[in-house]
């Protein structure tokens, strides 16, 4: 599931790349299922300018940015 929704790279031609399409980043560094909602995932990645970004993606392919923190 991680590769399918997060990665849309040359290696993963099958991936939907939902996160990449919504956020503009090619890969996500962390993903976990949210316990109280089996259709939602918590994502984490580091932006090009070094900020840590937390987001949530739901089954309807909606990406919500939860926070942006400086390193």
mmCIF file of N, CA, C and O in Angstrom:
data_model
loop_
_atom_site.group_PDB
_atom_site.id
_atom_site.type_symbol
_atom_site.label_atom_id
_atom_site.label_comp_id
_atom_site.label_asym_id
_atom_site.label_seq_id
_atom_site.Cartn_x
_atom_site.Cartn_y
_atom_site.Cartn_z
ATOM 1 N N UNK A 1 0.825 -1.201 0.000
ATOM 2 C CA UNK A 1 0.000 0.000 0.000
ATOM 3 C C UNK A 1 0.864 1.257 0.000
ATOM 4 O O UNK A 1 0.576 2.206 -0.684
ATOM 5 N N UNK A 2 1.937 1.232 0.814
ATOM 6 C CA UNK A 2 2.821 2.397 0.900
ATOM 7 C C UNK A 2 3.339 2.787 -0.478
ATOM 8 O O UNK A 2 3.234 3.931 -0.890
ATOM 9 N N UNK A 3 3.887 1.817 -1.171
ATOM 10 C CA UNK A 3 4.473 2.109 -2.479
ATOM 11 C C UNK A 3 3.396 2.571 -3.451
ATOM 12 O O UNK A 3 3.597 3.494 -4.211
ATOM 13 N N UNK A 4 2.241 1.963 -3.380
ATOM 14 C CA UNK A 4 1.171 2.304 -4.320
ATOM 15 C C UNK A 4 0.743 3.765 -4.184
ATOM 16 O O UNK A 4 0.602 4.470 -5.175
ATOM 17 N N UNK A 5 0.524 4.246 -2.954
ATOM 18 C CA UNK A 5 0.007 5.607 -2.812
ATOM 19 C C UNK A 5 1.087 6.677 -2.723
ATOM 20 O O UNK A 5 0.827 7.834 -2.985
ATOM 21 N N UNK A 6 2.305 6.280 -2.354
ATOM 22 C CA UNK A 6 3.330 7.294 -2.113
ATOM 23 C C UNK A 6 4.301 7.481 -3.265
ATOM 24 O O UNK A 6 4.711 8.587 -3.549
ATOM 25 N N UNK A 7 4.701 6.410 -3.882
ATOM 26 C CA UNK A 7 5.810 6.475 -4.820
ATOM 27 C C UNK A 7 5.312 6.402 -6.257
ATOM 28 O O UNK A 7 4.614 5.484 -6.638
ATOM 29 N N UNK A 8 5.681 7.392 -7.030
ATOM 30 C CA UNK A 8 5.424 7.329 -8.465
ATOM 31 C C UNK A 8 6.754 7.646 -9.142
ATOM 32 O O UNK A 8 6.973 8.719 -9.670
ATOM 33 N N UNK A 9 7.647 6.679 -9.058
ATOM 34 C CA UNK A 9 8.984 6.857 -9.599
ATOM 35 C C UNK A 9 9.176 5.929 -10.788
ATOM 36 O O UNK A 9 8.294 5.141 -11.137
ATOM 37 N N UNK A 10 10.344 6.027 -11.385
ATOM 38 C CA UNK A 10 10.652 5.184 -12.528
ATOM 39 C C UNK A 10 10.618 3.710 -12.147
ATOM 40 O O UNK A 10 10.191 2.859 -12.918
ATOM 41 N N UNK A 11 11.029 3.419 -10.912
ATOM 42 C CA UNK A 11 11.044 2.041 -10.433
ATOM 43 C C UNK A 11 9.626 1.513 -10.229
ATOM 44 O O UNK A 11 9.335 0.359 -10.471
ATOM 45 N N UNK A 12 8.722 2.370 -9.777
ATOM 46 C CA UNK A 12 7.360 1.955 -9.434
ATOM 47 C C UNK A 12 6.365 2.513 -10.451
ATOM 48 O O UNK A 12 5.588 3.397 -10.144
ATOM 49 N N UNK A 13 6.363 1.985 -11.627
ATOM 50 C CA UNK A 13 5.468 2.476 -12.674
ATOM 51 C C UNK A 13 4.005 2.156 -12.383
ATOM 52 O O UNK A 13 3.108 2.784 -12.912
ATOM 53 N N UNK A 14 3.738 1.175 -11.506
ATOM 54 C CA UNK A 14 2.380 0.765 -11.155
ATOM 55 C C UNK A 14 1.761 1.693 -10.111
ATOM 56 O O UNK A 14 0.556 1.734 -9.947
ATOM 57 N N UNK A 15 2.578 2.412 -9.360
ATOM 58 C CA UNK A 15 2.086 3.238 -8.264
ATOM 59 C C UNK A 15 1.181 4.366 -8.724
ATOM 60 O O UNK A 15 1.365 4.943 -9.784
ATOM 61 N N UNK A 16 0.198 4.659 -7.896
ATOM 62 C CA UNK A 16 -0.714 5.758 -8.192
ATOM 63 C C UNK A 16 -0.039 7.100 -7.941
ATOM 64 O O UNK A 16 -0.391 8.095 -8.553
ATOM 65 N N UNK A 17 0.878 7.124 -6.993
ATOM 66 C CA UNK A 17 1.575 8.369 -6.685
ATOM 67 C C UNK A 17 0.647 9.456 -6.175
ATOM 68 O O UNK A 17 0.853 10.633 -6.449
ATOM 69 N N UNK A 18 -0.374 9.094 -5.405
ATOM 70 C CA UNK A 18 -1.362 10.066 -4.936
ATOM 71 C C UNK A 18 -0.689 11.181 -4.139
ATOM 72 O O UNK A 18 -0.947 12.357 -4.362
ATOM 73 N N UNK A 19 0.167 10.798 -3.216
ATOM 74 C CA UNK A 19 0.836 11.799 -2.380
ATOM 75 C C UNK A 19 1.718 12.687 -3.240
ATOM 76 O O UNK A 19 1.736 13.900 -3.095
ATOM 77 N N UNK A 20 2.427 12.089 -4.169
ATOM 78 C CA UNK A 20 3.280 12.863 -5.062
ATOM 79 C C UNK A 20 2.472 13.864 -5.880
ATOM 80 O O UNK A 20 2.849 15.015 -6.035
ATOM 81 N N UNK A 21 1.343 13.439 -6.385
ATOM 82 C CA UNK A 21 0.495 14.320 -7.188
ATOM 83 C C UNK A 21 -0.066 15.467 -6.361
ATOM 84 O O UNK A 21 -0.143 16.600 -6.822
ATOM 85 N N UNK A 22 -0.464 15.189 -5.125
ATOM 86 C CA UNK A 22 -1.094 16.207 -4.277
ATOM 87 C C UNK A 22 -0.088 17.165 -3.650
ATOM 88 O O UNK A 22 -0.410 18.317 -3.401
ATOM 89 N N UNK A 23 1.123 16.665 -3.370
ATOM 90 C CA UNK A 23 2.096 17.474 -2.632
ATOM 91 C C UNK A 23 3.299 17.901 -3.460
ATOM 92 O O UNK A 23 4.011 18.808 -3.073
ATOM 93 N N UNK A 24 3.555 17.211 -4.560
ATOM 94 C CA UNK A 24 4.706 17.538 -5.397
ATOM 95 C C UNK A 24 5.986 16.846 -4.976
ATOM 96 O O UNK A 24 7.029 17.058 -5.576
ATOM 97 N N UNK A 25 5.946 15.995 -3.948
ATOM 98 C CA UNK A 25 7.150 15.272 -3.538
ATOM 99 C C UNK A 25 7.146 13.881 -4.152
ATOM 100 O O UNK A 25 6.102 13.250 -4.288
ATOM 101 N N UNK A 26 8.314 13.377 -4.540
ATOM 102 C CA UNK A 26 8.352 12.079 -5.200
ATOM 103 C C UNK A 26 8.189 10.900 -4.245
ATOM 104 O O UNK A 26 7.678 9.864 -4.627
ATOM 105 N N UNK A 27 8.626 11.034 -2.970
ATOM 106 C CA UNK A 27 8.554 9.919 -2.027
ATOM 107 C C UNK A 27 8.261 10.413 -0.625
ATOM 108 O O UNK A 27 8.669 11.498 -0.240
ATOM 109 N N UNK A 28 7.605 9.574 0.141
ATOM 110 C CA UNK A 28 7.297 9.852 1.543
ATOM 111 C C UNK A 28 8.208 8.980 2.392
ATOM 112 O O UNK A 28 8.410 7.807 2.097
ATOM 113 N N UNK A 29 8.774 9.541 3.480
ATOM 114 C CA UNK A 29 9.728 8.795 4.297
ATOM 115 C C UNK A 29 9.073 7.949 5.378
ATOM 116 O O UNK A 29 9.683 7.029 5.896
ATOM 117 N N UNK A 30 7.830 8.232 5.757
ATOM 118 C CA UNK A 30 7.151 7.484 6.810
ATOM 119 C C UNK A 30 5.657 7.435 6.521
ATOM 120 O O UNK A 30 5.081 8.427 6.087
ATOM 121 N N UNK A 31 5.059 6.272 6.751
ATOM 122 C CA UNK A 31 3.610 6.145 6.631
ATOM 123 C C UNK A 31 3.132 5.121 7.651
ATOM 124 O O UNK A 31 3.800 4.110 7.879
ATOM 125 N N UNK A 32 2.001 5.403 8.291
ATOM 126 C CA UNK A 32 1.427 4.481 9.270
ATOM 127 C C UNK A 32 -0.087 4.566 9.204
ATOM 128 O O UNK A 32 -0.648 5.627 8.953
ATOM 129 N N UNK A 33 -0.730 3.450 9.445
ATOM 130 C CA UNK A 33 -2.179 3.399 9.508
ATOM 131 C C UNK A 33 -2.648 4.110 10.770
ATOM 132 O O UNK A 33 -2.065 3.947 11.841
ATOM 133 N N UNK A 34 -3.669 4.933 10.659
ATOM 134 C CA UNK A 34 -4.232 5.611 11.820
ATOM 135 C C UNK A 34 -5.190 4.639 12.502
ATOM 136 O O UNK A 34 -6.123 4.131 11.879
ATOM 137 N N UNK A 35 -4.944 4.367 13.791
ATOM 138 C CA UNK A 35 -5.660 3.313 14.522
ATOM 139 C C UNK A 35 -7.173 3.458 14.515
ATOM 140 O O UNK A 35 -7.887 2.484 14.347
ATOM 141 N N UNK A 36 -7.693 4.644 14.722
ATOM 142 C CA UNK A 36 -9.142 4.797 14.829
ATOM 143 C C UNK A 36 -9.848 4.892 13.476
ATOM 144 O O UNK A 36 -11.065 4.931 13.418
ATOM 145 N N UNK A 37 -9.111 4.912 12.386
ATOM 146 C CA UNK A 37 -9.711 4.979 11.058
ATOM 147 C C UNK A 37 -8.912 4.113 10.087
ATOM 148 O O UNK A 37 -7.850 4.523 9.615
ATOM 149 N N UNK A 38 -9.395 2.913 9.780
ATOM 150 C CA UNK A 38 -8.634 2.010 8.908
ATOM 151 C C UNK A 38 -8.507 2.491 7.463
ATOM 152 O O UNK A 38 -7.810 1.883 6.679
ATOM 153 N N UNK A 39 -9.160 3.586 7.114
ATOM 154 C CA UNK A 39 -9.070 4.119 5.757
ATOM 155 C C UNK A 39 -8.207 5.371 5.701
ATOM 156 O O UNK A 39 -8.226 6.100 4.715
ATOM 157 N N UNK A 40 -7.441 5.641 6.772
ATOM 158 C CA UNK A 40 -6.614 6.846 6.817
ATOM 159 C C UNK A 40 -5.182 6.495 7.215
ATOM 160 O O UNK A 40 -4.951 5.591 8.014
ATOM 161 N N UNK A 41 -4.237 7.223 6.629
ATOM 162 C CA UNK A 41 -2.823 7.003 6.899
ATOM 163 C C UNK A 41 -2.175 8.314 7.322
ATOM 164 O O UNK A 41 -2.531 9.376 6.826
ATOM 165 N N UNK A 42 -1.200 8.202 8.230
ATOM 166 C CA UNK A 42 -0.408 9.346 8.664
ATOM 167 C C UNK A 42 0.903 9.299 7.887
ATOM 168 O O UNK A 42 1.551 8.262 7.810
ATOM 169 N N UNK A 43 1.277 10.419 7.282
ATOM 170 C CA UNK A 43 2.491 10.504 6.470
ATOM 171 C C UNK A 43 3.459 11.508 7.069
ATOM 172 O O UNK A 43 3.058 12.459 7.730
ATOM 173 N N UNK A 44 4.737 11.315 6.785
ATOM 174 C CA UNK A 44 5.766 12.220 7.255
ATOM 175 C C UNK A 44 6.869 12.259 6.202
ATOM 176 O O UNK A 44 7.269 11.223 5.696
ATOM 177 N N UNK A 45 7.331 13.450 5.876
ATOM 178 C CA UNK A 45 8.470 13.585 4.973
ATOM 179 C C UNK A 45 9.205 14.871 5.276
ATOM 180 O O UNK A 45 8.691 15.747 5.960
ATOM 181 N N UNK A 46 10.420 14.982 4.753
ATOM 182 C CA UNK A 46 11.219 16.188 4.902
ATOM 183 C C UNK A 46 11.243 16.910 3.566
ATOM 184 O O UNK A 46 11.581 16.311 2.543
ATOM 185 N N UNK A 47 10.875 18.182 3.595
ATOM 186 C CA UNK A 47 10.832 18.971 2.367
ATOM 187 C C UNK A 47 12.246 19.349 1.928
ATOM 188 O O UNK A 47 13.211 19.157 2.665
ATOM 189 N N UNK A 48 12.341 19.901 0.734
ATOM 190 C CA UNK A 48 13.645 20.302 0.198
ATOM 191 C C UNK A 48 14.326 21.364 1.052
ATOM 192 O O UNK A 48 15.542 21.455 1.088
ATOM 193 N N UNK A 49 13.536 22.183 1.747
ATOM 194 C CA UNK A 49 14.120 23.222 2.600
ATOM 195 C C UNK A 49 14.304 22.759 4.046
ATOM 196 O O UNK A 49 14.520 23.547 4.941
ATOM 197 N N UNK A 50 14.219 21.434 4.299
ATOM 198 C CA UNK A 50 14.522 20.870 5.603
ATOM 199 C C UNK A 50 13.382 20.862 6.613
ATOM 200 O O UNK A 50 13.583 20.509 7.766
ATOM 201 N N UNK A 51 12.179 21.217 6.201
ATOM 202 C CA UNK A 51 11.043 21.207 7.120
ATOM 203 C C UNK A 51 10.403 19.815 7.162
ATOM 204 O O UNK A 51 10.324 19.144 6.149
ATOM 205 N N UNK A 52 9.974 19.423 8.374
ATOM 206 C CA UNK A 52 9.293 18.145 8.534
ATOM 207 C C UNK A 52 7.798 18.387 8.365
ATOM 208 O O UNK A 52 7.215 19.211 9.055
ATOM 209 N N UNK A 53 7.195 17.669 7.456
ATOM 210 C CA UNK A 53 5.790 17.861 7.130
ATOM 211 C C UNK A 53 5.009 16.610 7.520
ATOM 212 O O UNK A 53 5.387 15.496 7.145
ATOM 213 N N UNK A 54 3.951 16.810 8.296
ATOM 214 C CA UNK A 54 3.045 15.731 8.673
ATOM 215 C C UNK A 54 1.751 15.914 7.908
ATOM 216 O O UNK A 54 1.250 17.037 7.789
ATOM 217 N N UNK A 55 1.204 14.811 7.412
ATOM 218 C CA UNK A 55 -0.038 14.877 6.646
ATOM 219 C C UNK A 55 -0.869 13.629 6.894
ATOM 220 O O UNK A 55 -0.384 12.647 7.441
ATOM 221 N N UNK A 56 -2.117 13.700 6.463
ATOM 222 C CA UNK A 56 -3.015 12.555 6.543
ATOM 223 C C UNK A 56 -3.625 12.347 5.169
ATOM 224 O O UNK A 56 -4.035 13.302 4.517
ATOM 225 N N UNK A 57 -3.669 11.090 4.731
ATOM 226 C CA UNK A 57 -4.312 10.766 3.458
ATOM 227 C C UNK A 57 -5.445 9.788 3.759
ATOM 228 O O UNK A 57 -5.305 8.877 4.570
ATOM 229 N N UNK A 58 -6.581 10.010 3.143
ATOM 230 C CA UNK A 58 -7.729 9.131 3.349
ATOM 231 C C UNK A 58 -8.023 8.353 2.078
ATOM 232 O O UNK A 58 -7.499 8.665 1.007
ATOM 233 N N UNK A 59 -8.872 7.362 2.220
ATOM 234 C CA UNK A 59 -9.173 6.481 1.097
ATOM 235 C C UNK A 59 -9.730 7.232 -0.109
ATOM 236 O O UNK A 59 -9.563 6.815 -1.243
ATOM 237 N N UNK A 60 -10.365 8.362 0.125
ATOM 238 C CA UNK A 60 -10.905 9.132 -0.996
ATOM 239 C C UNK A 60 -9.820 9.967 -1.690
ATOM 240 O O UNK A 60 -10.105 10.854 -2.462
ATOM 241 N N UNK A 61 -8.556 9.684 -1.360
ATOM 242 C CA UNK A 61 -7.375 10.302 -1.972
ATOM 243 C C UNK A 61 -7.210 11.772 -1.599
ATOM 244 O O UNK A 61 -6.577 12.534 -2.302
ATOM 245 N N UNK A 62 -7.762 12.148 -0.463
ATOM 246 C CA UNK A 62 -7.613 13.507 0.037
ATOM 247 C C UNK A 62 -6.369 13.586 0.916
ATOM 248 O O UNK A 62 -6.167 12.740 1.789
ATOM 249 N N UNK A 63 -5.524 14.579 0.680
ATOM 250 C CA UNK A 63 -4.321 14.786 1.487
ATOM 251 C C UNK A 63 -4.483 16.066 2.279
ATOM 252 O O UNK A 63 -4.691 17.135 1.710
ATOM 253 N N UNK A 64 -4.425 15.947 3.603
ATOM 254 C CA UNK A 64 -4.497 17.107 4.499
ATOM 255 C C UNK A 64 -3.146 17.298 5.171
ATOM 256 O O UNK A 64 -2.636 16.376 5.816
ATOM 257 N N UNK A 65 -2.560 18.480 5.032
ATOM 258 C CA UNK A 65 -1.309 18.804 5.726
ATOM 259 C C UNK A 65 -1.672 19.133 7.163
ATOM 260 O O UNK A 65 -2.458 20.052 7.427
ATOM 261 N N UNK A 66 -1.099 18.392 8.121
ATOM 262 C CA UNK A 66 -1.407 18.601 9.538
ATOM 263 C C UNK A 66 -0.476 19.604 10.181
ATOM 264 O O UNK A 66 -0.900 20.418 11.002
ATOM 265 N N UNK A 67 0.820 19.546 9.834
ATOM 266 C CA UNK A 67 1.766 20.493 10.416
ATOM 267 C C UNK A 67 3.019 20.572 9.556
ATOM 268 O O UNK A 67 3.345 19.659 8.810
ATOM 269 N N UNK A 68 3.715 21.706 9.707
ATOM 270 C CA UNK A 68 4.993 21.934 9.061
ATOM 271 C C UNK A 68 5.922 22.460 10.140
ATOM 272 O O UNK A 68 5.669 23.507 10.743
ATOM 273 N N UNK A 69 6.979 21.692 10.442
ATOM 274 C CA UNK A 69 7.894 22.048 11.534
ATOM 275 C C UNK A 69 9.308 22.225 11.021
ATOM 276 O O UNK A 69 9.755 21.467 10.162
ATOM 277 N N UNK A 70 10.023 23.199 11.561
ATOM 278 C CA UNK A 70 11.424 23.383 11.242
ATOM 279 C C UNK A 70 12.228 22.318 11.966
ATOM 280 O O UNK A 70 11.867 21.878 13.042
ATOM 281 N N UNK A 71 13.340 21.890 11.370
ATOM 282 C CA UNK A 71 14.215 20.888 11.987
ATOM 283 C C UNK A 71 14.831 21.363 13.254
ATOM 284 O O UNK A 71 15.129 22.339 13.621
#
